[in-house]
Tab-separated table of C-alpha atoms and ligand atoms in Angstrom:
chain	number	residue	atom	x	y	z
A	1	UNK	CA	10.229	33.634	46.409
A	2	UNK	CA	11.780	36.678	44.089
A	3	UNK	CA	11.829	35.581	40.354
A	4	UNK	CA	15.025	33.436	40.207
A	5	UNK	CA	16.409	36.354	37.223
A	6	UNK	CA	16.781	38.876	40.505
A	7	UNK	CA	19.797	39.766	41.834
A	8	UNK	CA	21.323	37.745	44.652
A	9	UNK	CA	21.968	39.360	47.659
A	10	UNK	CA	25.395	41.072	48.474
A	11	UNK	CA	27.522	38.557	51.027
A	12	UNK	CA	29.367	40.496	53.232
A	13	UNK	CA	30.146	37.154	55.373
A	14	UNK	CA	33.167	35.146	56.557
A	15	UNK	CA	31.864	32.681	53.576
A	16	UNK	CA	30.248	31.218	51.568
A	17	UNK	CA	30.954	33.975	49.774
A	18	UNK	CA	29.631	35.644	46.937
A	19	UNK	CA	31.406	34.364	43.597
A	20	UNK	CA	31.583	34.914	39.964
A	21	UNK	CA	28.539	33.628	37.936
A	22	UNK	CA	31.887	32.069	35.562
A	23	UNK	CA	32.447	30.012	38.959
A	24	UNK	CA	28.743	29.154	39.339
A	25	UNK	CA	28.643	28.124	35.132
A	26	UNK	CA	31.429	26.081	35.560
A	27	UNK	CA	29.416	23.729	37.836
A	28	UNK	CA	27.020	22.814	35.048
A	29	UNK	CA	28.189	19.425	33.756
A	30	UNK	CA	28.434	15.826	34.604
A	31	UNK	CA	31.858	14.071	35.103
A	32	UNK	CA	33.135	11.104	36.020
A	33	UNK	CA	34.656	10.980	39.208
A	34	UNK	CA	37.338	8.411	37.041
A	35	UNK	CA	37.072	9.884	34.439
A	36	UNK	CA	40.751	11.631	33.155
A	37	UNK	CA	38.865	14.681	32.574
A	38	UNK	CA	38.552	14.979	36.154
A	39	UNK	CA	41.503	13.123	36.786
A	40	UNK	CA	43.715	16.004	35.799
A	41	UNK	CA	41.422	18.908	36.722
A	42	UNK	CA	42.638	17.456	40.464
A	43	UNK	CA	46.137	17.282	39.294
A	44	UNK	CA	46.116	21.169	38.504
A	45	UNK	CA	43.747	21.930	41.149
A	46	UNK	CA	46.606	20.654	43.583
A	47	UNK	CA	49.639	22.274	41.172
A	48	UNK	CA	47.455	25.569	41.590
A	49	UNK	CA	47.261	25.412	44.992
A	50	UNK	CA	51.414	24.711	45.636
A	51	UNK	CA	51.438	27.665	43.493
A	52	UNK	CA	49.395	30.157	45.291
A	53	UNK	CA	50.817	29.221	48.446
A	54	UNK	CA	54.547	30.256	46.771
A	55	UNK	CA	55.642	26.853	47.756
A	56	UNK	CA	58.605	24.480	46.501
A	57	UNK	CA	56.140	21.977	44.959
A	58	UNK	CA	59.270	19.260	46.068
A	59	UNK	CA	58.361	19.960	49.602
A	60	UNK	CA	54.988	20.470	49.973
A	61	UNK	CA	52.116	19.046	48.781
A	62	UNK	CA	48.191	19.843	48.633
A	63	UNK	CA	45.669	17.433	49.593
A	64	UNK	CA	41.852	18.099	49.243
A	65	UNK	CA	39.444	16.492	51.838
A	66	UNK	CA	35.434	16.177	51.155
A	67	UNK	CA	33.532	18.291	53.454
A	68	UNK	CA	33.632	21.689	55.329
A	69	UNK	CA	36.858	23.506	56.540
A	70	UNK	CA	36.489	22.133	60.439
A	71	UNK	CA	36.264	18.278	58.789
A	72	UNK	CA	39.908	19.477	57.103
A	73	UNK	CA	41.017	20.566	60.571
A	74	UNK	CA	39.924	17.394	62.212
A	75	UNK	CA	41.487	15.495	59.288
A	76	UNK	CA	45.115	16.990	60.499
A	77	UNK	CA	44.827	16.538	63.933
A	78	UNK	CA	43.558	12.956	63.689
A	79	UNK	CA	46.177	12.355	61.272
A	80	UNK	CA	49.001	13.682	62.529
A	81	UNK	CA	49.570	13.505	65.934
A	82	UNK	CA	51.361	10.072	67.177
A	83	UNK	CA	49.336	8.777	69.797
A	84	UNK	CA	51.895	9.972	72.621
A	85	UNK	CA	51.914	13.711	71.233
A	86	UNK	CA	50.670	16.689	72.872
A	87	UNK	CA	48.996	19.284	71.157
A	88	UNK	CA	49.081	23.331	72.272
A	89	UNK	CA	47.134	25.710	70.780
A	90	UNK	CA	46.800	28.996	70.669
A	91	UNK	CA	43.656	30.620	71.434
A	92	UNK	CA	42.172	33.759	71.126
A	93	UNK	CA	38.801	33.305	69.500
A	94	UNK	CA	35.783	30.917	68.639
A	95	UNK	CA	37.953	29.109	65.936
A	96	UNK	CA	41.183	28.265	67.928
A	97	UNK	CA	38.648	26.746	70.534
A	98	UNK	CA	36.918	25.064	67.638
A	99	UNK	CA	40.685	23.043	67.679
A	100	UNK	CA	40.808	22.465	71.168
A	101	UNK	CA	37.573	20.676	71.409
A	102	UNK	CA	38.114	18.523	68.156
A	103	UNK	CA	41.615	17.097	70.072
A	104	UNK	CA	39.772	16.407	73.401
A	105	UNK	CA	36.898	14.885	71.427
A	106	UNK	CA	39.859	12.657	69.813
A	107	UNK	CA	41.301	11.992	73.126
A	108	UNK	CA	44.461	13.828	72.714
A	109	UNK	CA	46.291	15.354	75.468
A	110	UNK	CA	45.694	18.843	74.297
A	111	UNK	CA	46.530	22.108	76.483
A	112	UNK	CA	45.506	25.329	75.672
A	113	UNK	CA	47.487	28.866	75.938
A	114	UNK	CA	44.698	31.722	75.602
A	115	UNK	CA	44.883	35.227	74.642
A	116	UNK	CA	41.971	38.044	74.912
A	117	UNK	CA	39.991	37.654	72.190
A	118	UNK	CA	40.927	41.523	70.898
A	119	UNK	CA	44.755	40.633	71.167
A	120	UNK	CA	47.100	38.652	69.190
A	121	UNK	CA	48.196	34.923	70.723
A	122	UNK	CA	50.732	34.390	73.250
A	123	UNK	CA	54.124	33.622	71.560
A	124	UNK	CA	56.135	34.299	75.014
A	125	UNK	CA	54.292	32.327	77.101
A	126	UNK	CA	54.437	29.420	74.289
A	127	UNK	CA	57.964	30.050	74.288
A	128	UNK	CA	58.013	29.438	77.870
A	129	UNK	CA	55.688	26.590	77.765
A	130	UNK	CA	58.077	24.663	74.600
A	131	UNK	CA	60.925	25.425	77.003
A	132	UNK	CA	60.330	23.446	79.996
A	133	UNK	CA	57.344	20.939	78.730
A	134	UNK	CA	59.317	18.327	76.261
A	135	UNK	CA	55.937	16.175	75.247
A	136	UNK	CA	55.008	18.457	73.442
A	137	UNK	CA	54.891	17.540	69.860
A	138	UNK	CA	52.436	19.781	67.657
A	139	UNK	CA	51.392	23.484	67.900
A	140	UNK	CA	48.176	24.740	66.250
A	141	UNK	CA	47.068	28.738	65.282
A	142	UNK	CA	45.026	30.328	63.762
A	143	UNK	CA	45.690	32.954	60.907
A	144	UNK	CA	43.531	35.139	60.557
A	145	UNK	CA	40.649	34.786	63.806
A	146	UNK	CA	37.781	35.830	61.780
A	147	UNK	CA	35.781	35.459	65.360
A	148	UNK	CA	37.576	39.474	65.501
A	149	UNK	CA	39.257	39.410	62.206
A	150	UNK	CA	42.400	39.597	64.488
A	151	UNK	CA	45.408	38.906	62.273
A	152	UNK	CA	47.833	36.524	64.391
A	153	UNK	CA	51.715	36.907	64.333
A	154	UNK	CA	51.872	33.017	62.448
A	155	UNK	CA	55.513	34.552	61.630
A	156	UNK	CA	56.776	34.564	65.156
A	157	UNK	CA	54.838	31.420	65.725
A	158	UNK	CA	56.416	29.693	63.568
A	159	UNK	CA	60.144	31.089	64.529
A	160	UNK	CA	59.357	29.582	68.500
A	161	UNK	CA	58.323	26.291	66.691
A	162	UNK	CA	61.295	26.000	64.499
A	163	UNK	CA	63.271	26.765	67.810
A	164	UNK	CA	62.166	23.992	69.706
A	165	UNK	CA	62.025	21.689	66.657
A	166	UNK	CA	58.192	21.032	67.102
A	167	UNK	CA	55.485	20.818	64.454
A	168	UNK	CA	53.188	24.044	63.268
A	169	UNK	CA	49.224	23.326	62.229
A	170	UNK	CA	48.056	26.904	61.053
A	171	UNK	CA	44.490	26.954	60.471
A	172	UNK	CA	44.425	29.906	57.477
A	173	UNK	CA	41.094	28.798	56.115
A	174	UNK	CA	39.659	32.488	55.862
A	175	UNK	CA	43.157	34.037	54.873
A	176	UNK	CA	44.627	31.634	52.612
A	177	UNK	CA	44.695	33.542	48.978
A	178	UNK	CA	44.254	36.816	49.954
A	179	UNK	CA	46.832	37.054	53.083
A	180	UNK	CA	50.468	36.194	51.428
A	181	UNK	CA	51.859	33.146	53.583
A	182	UNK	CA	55.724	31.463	53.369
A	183	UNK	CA	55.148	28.146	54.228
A	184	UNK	CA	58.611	26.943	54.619
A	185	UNK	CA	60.248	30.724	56.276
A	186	UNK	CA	56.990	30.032	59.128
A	187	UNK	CA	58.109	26.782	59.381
A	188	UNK	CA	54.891	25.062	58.500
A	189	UNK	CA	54.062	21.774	58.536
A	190	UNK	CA	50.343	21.675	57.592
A	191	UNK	CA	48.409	24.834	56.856
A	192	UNK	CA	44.168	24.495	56.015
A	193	UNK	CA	41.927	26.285	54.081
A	194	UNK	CA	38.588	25.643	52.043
A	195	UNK	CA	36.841	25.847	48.725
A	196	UNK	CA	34.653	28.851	49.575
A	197	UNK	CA	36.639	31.689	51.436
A	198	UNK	CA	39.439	33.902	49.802
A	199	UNK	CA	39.433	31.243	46.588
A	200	UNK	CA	36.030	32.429	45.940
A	201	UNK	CA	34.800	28.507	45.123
A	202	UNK	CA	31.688	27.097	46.320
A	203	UNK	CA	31.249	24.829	49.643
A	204	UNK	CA	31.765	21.592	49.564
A	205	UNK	CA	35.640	20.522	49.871
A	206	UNK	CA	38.745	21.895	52.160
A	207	UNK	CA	42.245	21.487	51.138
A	208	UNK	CA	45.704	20.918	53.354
A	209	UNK	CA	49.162	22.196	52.271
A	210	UNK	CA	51.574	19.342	53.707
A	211	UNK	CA	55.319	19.480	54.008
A	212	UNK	CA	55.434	16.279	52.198
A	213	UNK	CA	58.205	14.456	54.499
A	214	UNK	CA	56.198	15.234	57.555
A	215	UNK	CA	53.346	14.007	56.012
A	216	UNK	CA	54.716	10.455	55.052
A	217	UNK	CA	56.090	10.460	58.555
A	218	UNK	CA	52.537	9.532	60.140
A	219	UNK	CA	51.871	6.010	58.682
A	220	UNK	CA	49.375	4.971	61.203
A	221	UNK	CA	48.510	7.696	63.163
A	222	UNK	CA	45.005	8.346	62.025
A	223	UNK	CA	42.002	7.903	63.741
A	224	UNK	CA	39.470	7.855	61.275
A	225	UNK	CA	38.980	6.126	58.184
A	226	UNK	CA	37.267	8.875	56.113
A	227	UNK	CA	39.503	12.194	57.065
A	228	UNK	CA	42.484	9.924	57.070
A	229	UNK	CA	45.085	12.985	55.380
A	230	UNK	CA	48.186	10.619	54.407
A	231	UNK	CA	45.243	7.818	52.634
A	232	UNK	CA	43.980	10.194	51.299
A	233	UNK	CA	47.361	11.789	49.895
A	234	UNK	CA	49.122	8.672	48.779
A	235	UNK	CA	44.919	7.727	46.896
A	236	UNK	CA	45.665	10.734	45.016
A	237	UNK	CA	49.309	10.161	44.247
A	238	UNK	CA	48.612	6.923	43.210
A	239	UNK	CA	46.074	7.258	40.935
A	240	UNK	CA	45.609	10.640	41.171
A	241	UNK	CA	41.439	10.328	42.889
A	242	UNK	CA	39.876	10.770	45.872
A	243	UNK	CA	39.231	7.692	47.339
A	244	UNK	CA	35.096	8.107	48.587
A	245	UNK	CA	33.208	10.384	45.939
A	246	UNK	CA	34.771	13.880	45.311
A	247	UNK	CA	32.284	16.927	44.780
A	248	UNK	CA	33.152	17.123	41.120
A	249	UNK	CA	31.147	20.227	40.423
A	250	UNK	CA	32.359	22.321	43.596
A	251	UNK	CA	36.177	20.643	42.249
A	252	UNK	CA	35.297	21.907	38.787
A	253	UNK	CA	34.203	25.418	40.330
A	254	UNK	CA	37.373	25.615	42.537
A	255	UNK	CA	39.106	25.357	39.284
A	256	UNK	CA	37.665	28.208	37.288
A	257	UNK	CA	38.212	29.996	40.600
A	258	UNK	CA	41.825	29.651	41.012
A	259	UNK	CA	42.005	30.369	37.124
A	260	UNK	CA	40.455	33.805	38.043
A	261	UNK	CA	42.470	34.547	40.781
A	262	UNK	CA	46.063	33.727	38.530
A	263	UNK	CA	43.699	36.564	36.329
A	264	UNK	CA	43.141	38.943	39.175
A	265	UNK	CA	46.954	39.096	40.062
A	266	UNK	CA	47.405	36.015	42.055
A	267	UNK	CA	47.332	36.900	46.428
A	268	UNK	CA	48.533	40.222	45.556
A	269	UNK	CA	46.055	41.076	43.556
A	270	UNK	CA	43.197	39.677	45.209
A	271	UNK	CA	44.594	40.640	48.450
A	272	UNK	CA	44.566	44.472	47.154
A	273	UNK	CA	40.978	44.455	46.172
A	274	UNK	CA	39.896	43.218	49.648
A	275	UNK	CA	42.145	46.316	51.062
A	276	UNK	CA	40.484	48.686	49.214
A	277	UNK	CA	36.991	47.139	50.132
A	278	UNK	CA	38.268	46.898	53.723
A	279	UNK	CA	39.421	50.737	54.001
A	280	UNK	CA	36.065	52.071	52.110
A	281	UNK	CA	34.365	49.920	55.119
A	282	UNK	CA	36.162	51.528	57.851
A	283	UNK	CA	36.020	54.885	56.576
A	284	UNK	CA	32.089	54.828	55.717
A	285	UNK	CA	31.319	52.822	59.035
A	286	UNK	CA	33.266	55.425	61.339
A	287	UNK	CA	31.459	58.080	59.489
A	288	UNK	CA	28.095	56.202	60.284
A	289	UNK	CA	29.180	56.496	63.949
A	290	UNK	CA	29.807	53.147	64.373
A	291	UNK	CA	33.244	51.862	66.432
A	292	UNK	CA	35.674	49.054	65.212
A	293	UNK	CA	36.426	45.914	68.527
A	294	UNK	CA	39.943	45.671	67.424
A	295	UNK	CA	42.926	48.305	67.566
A	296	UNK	CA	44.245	49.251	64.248
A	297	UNK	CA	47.446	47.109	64.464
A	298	UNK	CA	45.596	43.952	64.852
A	299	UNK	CA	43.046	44.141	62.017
A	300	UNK	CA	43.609	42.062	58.881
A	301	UNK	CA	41.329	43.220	56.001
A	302	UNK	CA	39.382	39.950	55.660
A	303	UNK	CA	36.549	40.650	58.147
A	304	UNK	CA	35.540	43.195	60.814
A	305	UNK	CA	33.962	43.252	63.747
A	306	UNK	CA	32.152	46.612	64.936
A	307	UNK	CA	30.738	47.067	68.395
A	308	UNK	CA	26.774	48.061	68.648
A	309	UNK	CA	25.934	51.649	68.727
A	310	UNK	CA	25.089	52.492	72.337
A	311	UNK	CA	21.859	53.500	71.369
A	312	UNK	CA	18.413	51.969	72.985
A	313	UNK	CA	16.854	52.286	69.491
A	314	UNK	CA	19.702	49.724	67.594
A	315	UNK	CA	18.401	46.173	67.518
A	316	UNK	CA	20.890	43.585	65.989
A	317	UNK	CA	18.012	40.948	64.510
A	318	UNK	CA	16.033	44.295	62.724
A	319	UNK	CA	19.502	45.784	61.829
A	320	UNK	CA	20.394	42.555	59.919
A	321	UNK	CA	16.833	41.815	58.451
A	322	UNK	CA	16.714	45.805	57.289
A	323	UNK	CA	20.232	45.094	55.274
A	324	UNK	CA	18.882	41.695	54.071
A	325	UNK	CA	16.154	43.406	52.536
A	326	UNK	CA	18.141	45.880	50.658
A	327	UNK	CA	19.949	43.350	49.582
A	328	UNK	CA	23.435	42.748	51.897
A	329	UNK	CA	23.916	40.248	54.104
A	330	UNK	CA	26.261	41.280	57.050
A	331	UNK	CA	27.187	38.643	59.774
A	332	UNK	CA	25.687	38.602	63.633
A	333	UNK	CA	29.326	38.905	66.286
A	334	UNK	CA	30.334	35.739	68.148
A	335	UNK	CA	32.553	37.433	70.893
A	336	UNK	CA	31.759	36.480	75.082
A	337	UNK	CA	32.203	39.803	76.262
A	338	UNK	CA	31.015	42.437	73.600
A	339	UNK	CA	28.084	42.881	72.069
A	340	UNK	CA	29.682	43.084	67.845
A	341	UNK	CA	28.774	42.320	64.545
A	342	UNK	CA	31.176	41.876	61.486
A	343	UNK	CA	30.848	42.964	58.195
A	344	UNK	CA	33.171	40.471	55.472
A	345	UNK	CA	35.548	41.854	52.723
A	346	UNK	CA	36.200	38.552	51.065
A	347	UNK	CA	34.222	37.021	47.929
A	348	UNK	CA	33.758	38.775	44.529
A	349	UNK	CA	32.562	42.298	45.882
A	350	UNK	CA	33.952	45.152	44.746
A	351	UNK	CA	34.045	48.542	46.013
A	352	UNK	CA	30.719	49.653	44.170
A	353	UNK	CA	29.192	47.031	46.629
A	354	UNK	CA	30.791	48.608	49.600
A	355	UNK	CA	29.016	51.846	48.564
A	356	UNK	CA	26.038	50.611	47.801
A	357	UNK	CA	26.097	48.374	51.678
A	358	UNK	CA	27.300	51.830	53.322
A	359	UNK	CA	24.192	53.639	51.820
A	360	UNK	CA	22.132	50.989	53.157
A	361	UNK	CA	23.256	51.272	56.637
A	362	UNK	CA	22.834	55.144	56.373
A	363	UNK	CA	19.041	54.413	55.756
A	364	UNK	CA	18.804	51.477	57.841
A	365	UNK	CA	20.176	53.857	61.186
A	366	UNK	CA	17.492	56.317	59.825
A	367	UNK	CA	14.674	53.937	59.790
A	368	UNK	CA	15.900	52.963	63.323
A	369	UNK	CA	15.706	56.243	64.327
A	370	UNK	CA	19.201	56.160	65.211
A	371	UNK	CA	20.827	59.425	65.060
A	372	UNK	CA	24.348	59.533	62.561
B	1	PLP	C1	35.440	29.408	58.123
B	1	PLP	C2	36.472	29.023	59.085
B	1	PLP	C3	36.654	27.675	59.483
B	1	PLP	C4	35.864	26.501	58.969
B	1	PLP	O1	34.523	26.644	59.002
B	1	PLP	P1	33.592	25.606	58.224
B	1	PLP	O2	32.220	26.148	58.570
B	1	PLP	O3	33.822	24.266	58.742
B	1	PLP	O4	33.905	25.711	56.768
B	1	PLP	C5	37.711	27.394	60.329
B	1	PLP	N1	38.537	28.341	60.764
B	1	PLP	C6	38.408	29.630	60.402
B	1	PLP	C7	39.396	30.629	60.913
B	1	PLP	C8	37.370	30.018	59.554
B	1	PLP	O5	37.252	31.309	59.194
């Protein structure tokens, strides 16, 4: 083990990101989970997040839920489908499946309407399919597919939705405060992200941005006790705490977090420091030789995937373990039919990190024995 006063390694992942050590400090007390300390560091927490997502705080609402970002995701969509709903979603990546297989697993009649996983979702053949199939009731997508780092057209989405009167899940955990969204223009219902992605918090809680009338409309309709959203919602309206035990340190983190993204600029700010740290990636990368899996239009600036180098010498495992050691931690690809890896813009980096990654991969490829 390096002495713990080393540096940590540079996390150029889909998250748990790298954060500020002011994040990290703020984790070091002990507070009541009742106590009204914590009590309104929730309250704010929740105003904050209303806030960031430029939303009428008399429509919508935030609710955190304990655990990862998928536990969030489940939390919706065993909330807030009524048991004779039908759920579409749109798929063009590991994440959007991730949705399918949580409504099967809850027994919903769930259909799926798949894309290529280097194109945008299909918004004419949903339009087709909200046309002529009635039971429909709910349509999920995802924001921002970090599988690619494919940004998808929630916009138009949301306009086919709002057509057919139906209700919009968007799962924007890895765009959510970098990525400007418009809740009510998309015509969203419930929209999911987490503690540790563009919010630069720890792990350890997700959050869900409600339109507060659809919410109330689901008394009932959950199917677990736990990741029930509207208990959950009306626990913290009541009395303004989570009803099991809340991870009051990652909640006290989250906090100093969204404090220092109101400090960076709010979404536009943050979202222009992961441009700039997106562009200096591209540029440096395509220097290095290497190719980018998605077509320009299609990229978002939160992650991106890069196809191997054709070369017999390039070896994904020793690539990785050759950044590690230098200190960056890139991500392995999760695509079926290329062979990519993906290299995160999110979490406090800034571009003197990107440098200091794109000189590593110059003398990683030389240690390879890869030619530039
Ligand atoms: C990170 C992520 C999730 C949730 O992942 P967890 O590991 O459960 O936090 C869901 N959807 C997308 C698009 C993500 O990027």
């Amino acid at each position: 083990m390096p002495p713990t006063t080393w540096k940590d390694k540079a996390l150029f992942t889909p998250g748990p990101l790298t954060t500020s050590r002011t994040v990290k400090q703020a984790m070091l007390r002990d507070l009541g989970s009742r106590d009204h300390e914590f009590i309104a560091l929730v309250a704010d927490v929740r105003r904050r997040l209303v806030e960031v997502a430029a939303a009428d705080p008399d429509v919508y609402t935030a609710v955190l839920m304990q655990g990862s970002g998928t536990f969030a995701i489940e939390s919706v969509i065993g909330s807030v489908i009524p048991p004779a709903g039908r759920l579409v979603v749109l798929v063009n990546g590991a994440y959007g499946e991730r949705m399918v297989k949580i409504a099967q697993r809850l027994g919903f009649d769930v259909s799926e309407l798949r894309a290529p996983e280097h194109a945008p979702v299909a918004v004419d053949a949903l339009d087709a399919l909200l046309a002529t199939d009635e039971a429909v009731t709910h349509v999920a997508v995802v924001h921002c597919e970090t599988t690619t780092g494919l940004m998808n057209p929630v916009e138009e989405v949301g306009a086919v939705v709002a057509r057919y009167d139906r209700s919009l899940i968007v799962d924007a955990m890895s765009s959510f405060g970098a990525v400007p969204v418009d809740l009510a223009g998309w015509s969203v219902d419930y929209l999911i992200s987490s503690a540790n992605k563009c919010i630069e918090g720890v792990p350890g809680f997700a959050f869900v941005l409600a339109r507060t009338a659809a919410l109330q409309a689901t008394k009932g309709y959950a199917r677990s006790v736990s990741l029930d959203l509207l208990a959950q919602y009306e626990g913290l309206e009541k009395d303004g705490q989570f009803r099991f035990t809340p991870p009051v340190q990652v909640i006290m983190a989250f906090h100093q977090a969204l404090v220092e993204l109101e400090a960076e600029g709010g979404v536009a700010g943050r979202g222009a420091r992961y441009q700039r740290n997106y562009a200096r990636t591209l540029q440096g990368m395509v220097e290095l030789g290497f190719r980018p899996y998605l077509s320009e239009q299609d990229r978002g600036y939160i992650i991106t995937s890069f196809h191997y180098p054709a070369h017999p010498n390039f070896n994904f495992q020793r690539f990785y373990q050759l950044l590690s050691d230098r200190g960056h931690v890139i991500y392995p690809g999760k695509l079926s039919h290329a062979d990519c890896f993906r290299i995160g813009h999110i979490g406090r980096l800034e571009i003197g990190d990107v440098e200091s990654l794109l000189c590593s991969v110059r003398a990683v490829l030389v240690e390879m024995e890869i030619p530039i």
